[in-house]
Short mmCIF file of C-alpha atoms in Angstrom, two decimals:
data_model
loop_
_atom_site.label_atom_id
_atom_site.label_comp_id
_atom_site.label_asym_id
_atom_site.label_seq_id
_atom_site.Cartn_x
_atom_site.Cartn_y
_atom_site.Cartn_z
CA MET A 272 -9.58 -69.33 -19.18
CA VAL A 273 -12.83 -70.82 -20.39
CA GLU A 274 -14.94 -68.28 -22.29
CA ASN A 275 -17.99 -67.25 -20.37
CA GLY A 276 -19.86 -66.91 -23.71
CA HIS A 277 -23.52 -66.09 -23.36
CA HIS A 278 -23.62 -66.78 -19.64
CA ASP A 279 -24.53 -64.05 -17.25
CA GLY A 280 -21.76 -64.64 -14.72
CA HIS A 281 -24.12 -65.74 -11.96
CA GLY A 282 -22.53 -69.15 -11.61
CA HIS A 283 -22.70 -72.22 -13.75
CA GLY A 284 -25.04 -74.39 -11.79
CA ASP A 285 -26.77 -75.94 -14.77
CA ASN A 286 -23.83 -75.96 -17.11
CA ALA A 287 -22.35 -79.43 -17.00
CA GLU A 288 -20.27 -78.68 -20.07
CA TYR A 289 -18.56 -75.75 -18.36
CA TYR A 290 -17.61 -77.92 -15.40
CA SER A 291 -16.32 -80.83 -17.43
CA LEU A 292 -14.16 -78.47 -19.51
CA ARG A 293 -12.83 -76.86 -16.36
CA ALA A 294 -12.11 -80.25 -14.78
CA ALA A 295 -10.30 -81.40 -17.92
CA ALA A 296 -8.20 -78.22 -17.94
CA MET A 297 -7.30 -78.65 -14.27
CA GLN A 298 -6.44 -82.30 -14.78
CA ALA A 299 -4.14 -81.42 -17.69
CA LEU A 300 -2.41 -78.75 -15.59
CA LEU A 301 -1.95 -81.01 -12.55
CA ILE A 302 -0.28 -83.65 -14.72
CA GLU A 303 1.81 -81.13 -16.67
CA LYS A 304 3.08 -79.56 -13.46
CA GLY A 305 3.89 -82.95 -11.95
CA VAL A 306 1.50 -82.54 -8.98
CA CYS A 307 0.10 -86.00 -9.68
CA THR A 308 -0.07 -88.51 -12.48
CA LEU A 309 -3.01 -89.49 -14.66
CA ASP A 310 -2.82 -92.86 -12.94
CA ASP A 311 -3.24 -91.23 -9.50
CA ILE A 312 -6.34 -89.40 -10.69
CA LEU A 313 -7.91 -92.46 -12.31
CA THR A 314 -7.16 -94.67 -9.29
CA MET A 315 -8.80 -92.20 -6.91
CA ALA A 316 -11.82 -91.69 -9.20
CA ASP A 317 -12.25 -95.46 -9.54
CA LYS A 318 -12.08 -95.85 -5.79
CA ILE A 319 -14.77 -93.23 -5.21
CA ASP A 320 -16.96 -94.64 -7.95
CA SER A 321 -16.62 -98.13 -6.50
CA ARG A 322 -18.19 -96.91 -3.23
CA SER A 323 -21.83 -96.09 -2.72
CA PRO A 324 -24.28 -95.53 0.14
CA LYS A 325 -24.72 -99.33 0.21
CA ASP A 326 -21.18 -99.68 1.56
CA GLY A 327 -21.82 -97.24 4.38
CA ALA A 328 -25.14 -98.95 5.13
CA LYS A 329 -23.42 -102.33 5.39
CA ILE A 330 -20.87 -100.99 7.89
CA LEU A 331 -23.44 -99.13 9.98
CA ALA A 332 -25.88 -102.05 10.04
CA HIS A 333 -23.05 -104.17 11.42
CA ALA A 334 -22.64 -101.59 14.19
CA TRP A 335 -26.36 -101.94 14.97
CA VAL A 336 -26.07 -105.67 15.58
CA ASP A 337 -22.64 -105.80 17.22
CA PRO A 338 -22.24 -103.39 20.17
CA GLU A 339 -18.51 -104.13 20.47
CA TYR A 340 -18.00 -103.31 16.80
CA LYS A 341 -19.99 -100.11 17.30
CA LYS A 342 -17.64 -99.05 20.11
CA ARG A 343 -14.63 -99.65 17.88
CA LEU A 344 -16.29 -97.82 14.98
CA LEU A 345 -17.00 -94.74 17.08
CA ALA A 346 -13.52 -94.77 18.64
CA ASP A 347 -11.49 -95.39 15.47
CA ALA A 348 -13.63 -95.56 12.35
CA GLU A 349 -10.83 -96.27 9.92
CA SER A 350 -9.63 -99.41 11.74
CA ALA A 351 -13.24 -100.56 12.05
CA PHE A 352 -13.79 -100.01 8.30
CA LEU A 353 -10.73 -102.18 7.65
CA GLU A 354 -12.18 -105.01 9.75
CA LEU A 355 -14.95 -105.23 7.16
CA GLY A 356 -12.53 -104.95 4.24
CA TYR A 357 -12.91 -101.25 3.54
CA ASP A 358 -9.57 -99.52 3.17
CA LEU A 359 -9.19 -95.81 2.55
CA PRO A 360 -6.82 -94.63 -0.17
CA GLU A 361 -3.77 -92.84 1.19
CA THR A 362 -5.00 -89.57 -0.30
CA SER A 363 -8.37 -89.79 1.44
CA PRO A 364 -9.16 -87.34 4.20
CA LYS A 365 -9.77 -88.86 7.64
CA ILE A 366 -13.25 -90.22 8.30
CA THR A 367 -14.97 -90.47 11.64
CA VAL A 368 -18.41 -91.75 12.65
CA VAL A 369 -20.84 -89.84 14.90
CA GLU A 370 -23.78 -91.56 16.54
CA ASN A 371 -27.35 -90.28 16.63
CA THR A 372 -29.21 -91.16 19.82
CA ASP A 373 -32.48 -90.18 21.44
CA GLU A 374 -30.57 -87.24 22.95
CA VAL A 375 -28.46 -85.94 20.08
CA HIS A 376 -29.04 -85.67 16.36
CA ASN A 377 -25.96 -85.02 14.19
CA MET A 378 -26.06 -83.56 10.69
CA ALA A 379 -23.06 -83.08 8.37
CA VAL A 380 -22.35 -80.27 5.94
CA CYS A 381 -19.42 -78.66 4.20
CA THR A 382 -20.20 -74.95 4.07
CA LEU A 383 -17.02 -74.12 2.14
CA CYS A 384 -17.32 -76.69 -0.65
CA SER A 385 -18.47 -80.31 -0.81
CA CYS A 386 -16.30 -82.34 1.60
CA PHE A 387 -17.94 -85.73 2.08
CA PRO A 388 -16.89 -89.23 3.26
CA ARG A 389 -16.47 -90.22 -0.40
CA ALA A 390 -14.01 -93.04 0.28
CA ILE A 391 -16.77 -94.93 2.12
CA ILE A 392 -20.11 -93.81 0.62
CA GLY A 393 -19.12 -92.42 -2.77
CA ARG A 394 -20.12 -89.07 -4.22
CA PRO A 395 -22.45 -86.71 -2.40
CA PRO A 396 -25.98 -86.08 -3.67
CA ALA A 397 -26.40 -82.89 -5.77
CA TRP A 398 -28.31 -81.00 -3.06
CA TYR A 399 -25.42 -81.49 -0.61
CA LYS A 400 -23.19 -79.36 -2.85
CA GLU A 401 -25.72 -76.61 -3.41
CA LEU A 402 -25.50 -73.27 -1.65
CA ALA A 403 -29.11 -73.60 -0.48
CA TYR A 404 -28.30 -76.57 1.78
CA ARG A 405 -24.81 -75.40 2.74
CA SER A 406 -25.97 -71.98 3.86
CA LYS A 407 -29.29 -72.90 5.44
CA VAL A 408 -28.30 -75.96 7.48
CA VAL A 409 -25.91 -74.06 9.73
CA VAL A 410 -28.39 -71.25 10.40
CA ASP A 411 -31.63 -73.21 10.59
CA PRO A 412 -30.94 -76.95 10.86
CA ARG A 413 -34.40 -77.72 12.17
CA GLY A 414 -35.92 -75.91 9.18
CA VAL A 415 -33.81 -78.12 6.89
CA LEU A 416 -34.91 -81.25 8.78
CA GLN A 417 -38.51 -80.18 8.25
CA GLU A 418 -37.89 -79.74 4.52
CA PHE A 419 -36.59 -83.31 4.41
CA GLY A 420 -39.69 -84.45 6.30
CA THR A 421 -37.59 -85.44 9.31
CA ALA A 422 -39.18 -84.97 12.73
CA ILE A 423 -36.71 -84.33 15.55
CA ASP A 424 -38.11 -83.55 18.97
CA GLU A 425 -37.37 -80.11 20.45
CA ALA A 426 -35.76 -81.86 23.46
CA VAL A 427 -33.17 -83.54 21.22
CA GLN A 428 -29.95 -81.56 20.75
CA VAL A 429 -29.25 -80.91 17.07
CA ARG A 430 -25.51 -80.87 16.31
CA VAL A 431 -24.50 -79.55 12.90
CA ILE A 432 -20.97 -80.60 11.94
CA ASP A 433 -19.21 -78.43 9.38
CA SER A 434 -16.45 -80.50 7.77
CA SER A 435 -14.14 -77.60 7.09
CA ALA A 436 -10.76 -79.31 7.28
CA ASP A 437 -9.20 -82.81 7.32
CA TYR A 438 -12.06 -84.90 8.75
CA ARG A 439 -15.20 -86.20 7.06
CA TYR A 440 -18.24 -87.27 9.05
CA LEU A 441 -20.45 -90.28 8.61
CA VAL A 442 -23.61 -90.35 10.73
CA LEU A 443 -24.70 -93.57 12.42
CA PRO A 444 -28.50 -93.24 12.48
CA MET A 445 -30.63 -94.68 15.27
CA ARG A 446 -31.88 -98.20 14.76
CA PRO A 447 -35.65 -97.95 14.19
CA ALA A 448 -38.13 -99.69 16.44
CA GLY A 449 -39.64 -102.96 15.29
CA THR A 450 -36.43 -104.27 13.71
CA ASP A 451 -35.46 -106.86 16.32
CA GLY A 452 -35.86 -109.93 14.16
CA MET A 453 -34.22 -108.50 11.07
CA SER A 454 -30.99 -109.78 9.52
CA GLU A 455 -27.99 -107.52 9.07
CA GLU A 456 -28.67 -107.46 5.34
CA GLN A 457 -32.27 -106.38 5.85
CA LEU A 458 -31.18 -103.74 8.35
CA ALA A 459 -28.72 -102.28 5.84
CA GLU A 460 -31.64 -101.56 3.52
CA LEU A 461 -33.07 -99.19 6.14
CA ILE A 462 -29.94 -97.02 6.11
CA THR A 463 -30.31 -94.37 3.43
CA GLN A 464 -27.78 -91.86 2.14
CA GLU A 465 -29.87 -89.09 3.79
CA SER A 466 -29.72 -90.86 7.15
CA MET A 467 -25.92 -91.11 6.90
CA ILE A 468 -25.72 -87.32 6.34
CA GLY A 469 -28.21 -86.73 9.14
CA VAL A 470 -30.95 -84.96 7.18
CA GLY A 471 -33.05 -88.11 7.48
CA LEU A 472 -33.64 -91.05 9.79
CA ALA A 473 -33.19 -94.72 9.01
CA LEU A 474 -36.33 -96.05 7.34
CA ALA A 475 -39.01 -97.83 9.30
CA PRO A 476 -39.16 -101.46 8.07
CA GLU A 477 -42.65 -100.95 6.62
CA ASN A 478 -41.26 -98.16 4.42
CA VAL A 479 -38.75 -100.34 2.58
CA ARG A 480 -40.00 -101.24 -0.84
CA ALA A 481 -40.08 -104.97 -1.40
CA SER A 482 -37.45 -105.83 -3.99
CA MET B 192 5.75 -85.61 12.74
CA ALA B 193 8.60 -83.20 11.98
CA GLY B 194 7.79 -79.54 12.22
CA GLU B 195 4.71 -80.22 14.27
CA ALA B 196 3.72 -77.65 16.89
CA ALA B 197 2.62 -78.86 20.32
CA ALA B 198 -1.09 -78.28 20.85
CA LYS B 199 -1.70 -75.05 22.72
CA PHE B 200 -5.30 -75.76 23.73
CA LYS B 201 -6.97 -78.65 25.51
CA VAL B 202 -10.49 -80.07 25.41
CA GLY B 203 -12.87 -77.78 27.27
CA ASP B 204 -10.87 -74.58 26.73
CA GLN B 205 -12.82 -71.52 25.66
CA VAL B 206 -11.44 -69.92 22.50
CA ARG B 207 -12.29 -67.14 20.09
CA ILE B 208 -11.94 -67.55 16.34
CA ARG B 209 -9.66 -64.95 14.82
CA VAL B 210 -11.10 -62.51 12.32
CA GLY B 211 -9.29 -62.31 9.03
CA VAL B 212 -9.35 -62.65 5.27
CA PRO B 213 -5.81 -63.70 4.36
CA PRO B 214 -4.90 -63.50 0.66
CA THR B 215 -4.79 -67.30 0.33
CA HIS B 216 -7.03 -70.36 0.49
CA PHE B 217 -8.25 -70.51 4.09
CA ARG B 218 -10.68 -72.93 5.73
CA THR B 219 -12.18 -70.74 8.46
CA PRO B 220 -15.64 -69.61 7.31
CA GLU B 221 -16.61 -66.05 8.15
CA TYR B 222 -19.71 -67.11 10.08
CA VAL B 223 -17.55 -68.37 12.96
CA GLN B 224 -14.96 -65.59 12.86
CA GLY B 225 -15.02 -63.45 16.00
CA LYS B 226 -17.24 -66.02 17.76
CA GLN B 227 -16.50 -67.74 21.04
CA GLY B 228 -16.61 -71.51 21.35
CA LYS B 229 -15.21 -74.47 23.26
CA ILE B 230 -12.58 -77.02 22.24
CA ASP B 231 -14.42 -80.33 21.80
CA THR B 232 -11.70 -82.52 20.24
CA LEU B 233 -8.03 -82.31 19.33
CA TRP B 234 -7.61 -84.14 16.04
CA GLY B 235 -3.81 -83.97 15.81
CA ALA B 236 -1.66 -81.87 13.52
CA PHE B 237 -2.25 -81.42 9.79
CA PRO B 238 -0.43 -79.52 7.06
CA ASN B 239 -1.64 -75.93 6.80
CA PRO B 240 -4.01 -75.64 3.80
CA GLU B 241 -3.09 -71.98 3.37
CA SER B 242 0.39 -73.10 2.34
CA LEU B 243 -0.64 -76.36 0.61
CA ALA B 244 -3.04 -74.58 -1.74
CA TYR B 245 -0.17 -72.58 -3.21
CA GLY B 246 2.26 -75.46 -3.63
CA GLY B 247 3.85 -75.10 -0.19
CA ASP B 248 4.68 -77.99 2.14
CA GLY B 249 2.07 -76.95 4.74
CA LEU B 250 4.70 -77.00 7.48
CA PRO B 251 4.75 -76.49 10.35
CA ALA B 252 1.71 -78.73 10.62
CA GLN B 253 -1.05 -77.02 12.58
CA PRO B 254 -2.93 -78.67 15.45
CA LEU B 255 -6.51 -79.10 14.29
CA TYR B 256 -9.40 -78.83 16.75
CA GLN B 257 -13.10 -79.44 16.58
CA VAL B 258 -14.66 -76.37 18.18
CA GLU B 259 -18.20 -76.42 19.54
CA PHE B 260 -20.46 -73.34 19.47
CA ALA B 261 -23.87 -72.77 20.96
CA GLN B 262 -26.07 -71.99 17.96
CA THR B 263 -27.56 -69.12 19.95
CA ASP B 264 -24.03 -67.60 20.15
CA LEU B 265 -23.65 -67.75 16.37
CA TRP B 266 -27.08 -66.41 15.43
CA HIS B 267 -28.94 -64.01 17.71
CA ASP B 268 -32.26 -64.96 16.10
CA TYR B 269 -31.61 -68.74 16.12
CA LYS B 270 -34.92 -70.55 15.81
CA GLY B 271 -34.07 -73.95 17.27
CA SER B 272 -33.51 -75.22 20.79
CA ALA B 273 -31.13 -73.38 23.15
CA SER B 274 -29.10 -76.59 23.51
CA ASP B 275 -28.36 -76.92 19.76
CA LYS B 276 -24.70 -76.86 18.74
CA LEU B 277 -22.53 -76.26 15.73
CA LEU B 278 -19.18 -78.05 15.46
CA ILE B 279 -16.44 -77.08 13.07
CA ASP B 280 -12.79 -78.01 12.55
CA ILE B 281 -10.39 -75.08 12.96
CA TYR B 282 -6.58 -74.93 12.74
CA GLU B 283 -4.77 -73.60 15.78
CA HIS B 284 -3.44 -70.41 14.18
CA TRP B 285 -7.06 -69.23 13.90
CA LEU B 286 -7.73 -69.64 17.64
CA GLU B 287 -7.31 -66.94 20.25
CA THR B 288 -7.12 -67.39 24.01
CA ILE B 289 -9.92 -65.68 25.88
#
């Protein structure tokens, strides 16, 4: 066991060294016990690191412009991902897409740990893994939305999805007004990581920084 | 899939989440235990994480459901709208018939 040293036992939130040592120890044990190979671990890590919110944004922007694709994406996300060249590794949990509308607003969380649609949008942001978000969003989702500066009308149903098992959830945000003439590429720039978790909305076009 | 149990519940059924703290890795958070909800989706059968986590084969695979709760049923002082929901994925052996 890793020595706790001078730590006070109240968790290791700021101790990156502790976590990397623990990860290295677990990796060594998994390989030694034949649970998986070093190659399996590196392949999966490479896959996750090769994906980022940009990939999710590209897929979801396509759903904004192609209603038939959107139907397929909502019915069977993994086949729809494949259509655009995104395959999931065999070891990936299932991923499904939920649509935000003017009647329902979905938000994703993993209260037990940090389950996230990594195989499509990469690693979760740090706040997603913190107890503050994980504990508050299920109890007071509208309070969390407020903290993120996201205004959701009282008449809209807020649906918090706790990814506690074999499915991961990717949120399809609503397409903002005033985006009719925009290309798919420009639309993808409106889709932020926060909007794909459901704590935010897609950006209004005037809020995208010119690049 | 071999060793797969037929799903006992269907979409729309009312269920209660079992209360328990088994001495293993379980994926049923305490905040839904003892609460009543409604089956929203049947996802199919998946290996049981309580067995998988300890090197078991996870069989028989457990039907996995997405269960919908009214937030006001989970938290008596819920601050949001009465129509707000919480959805969570629960394995069948944690569900009780009402």
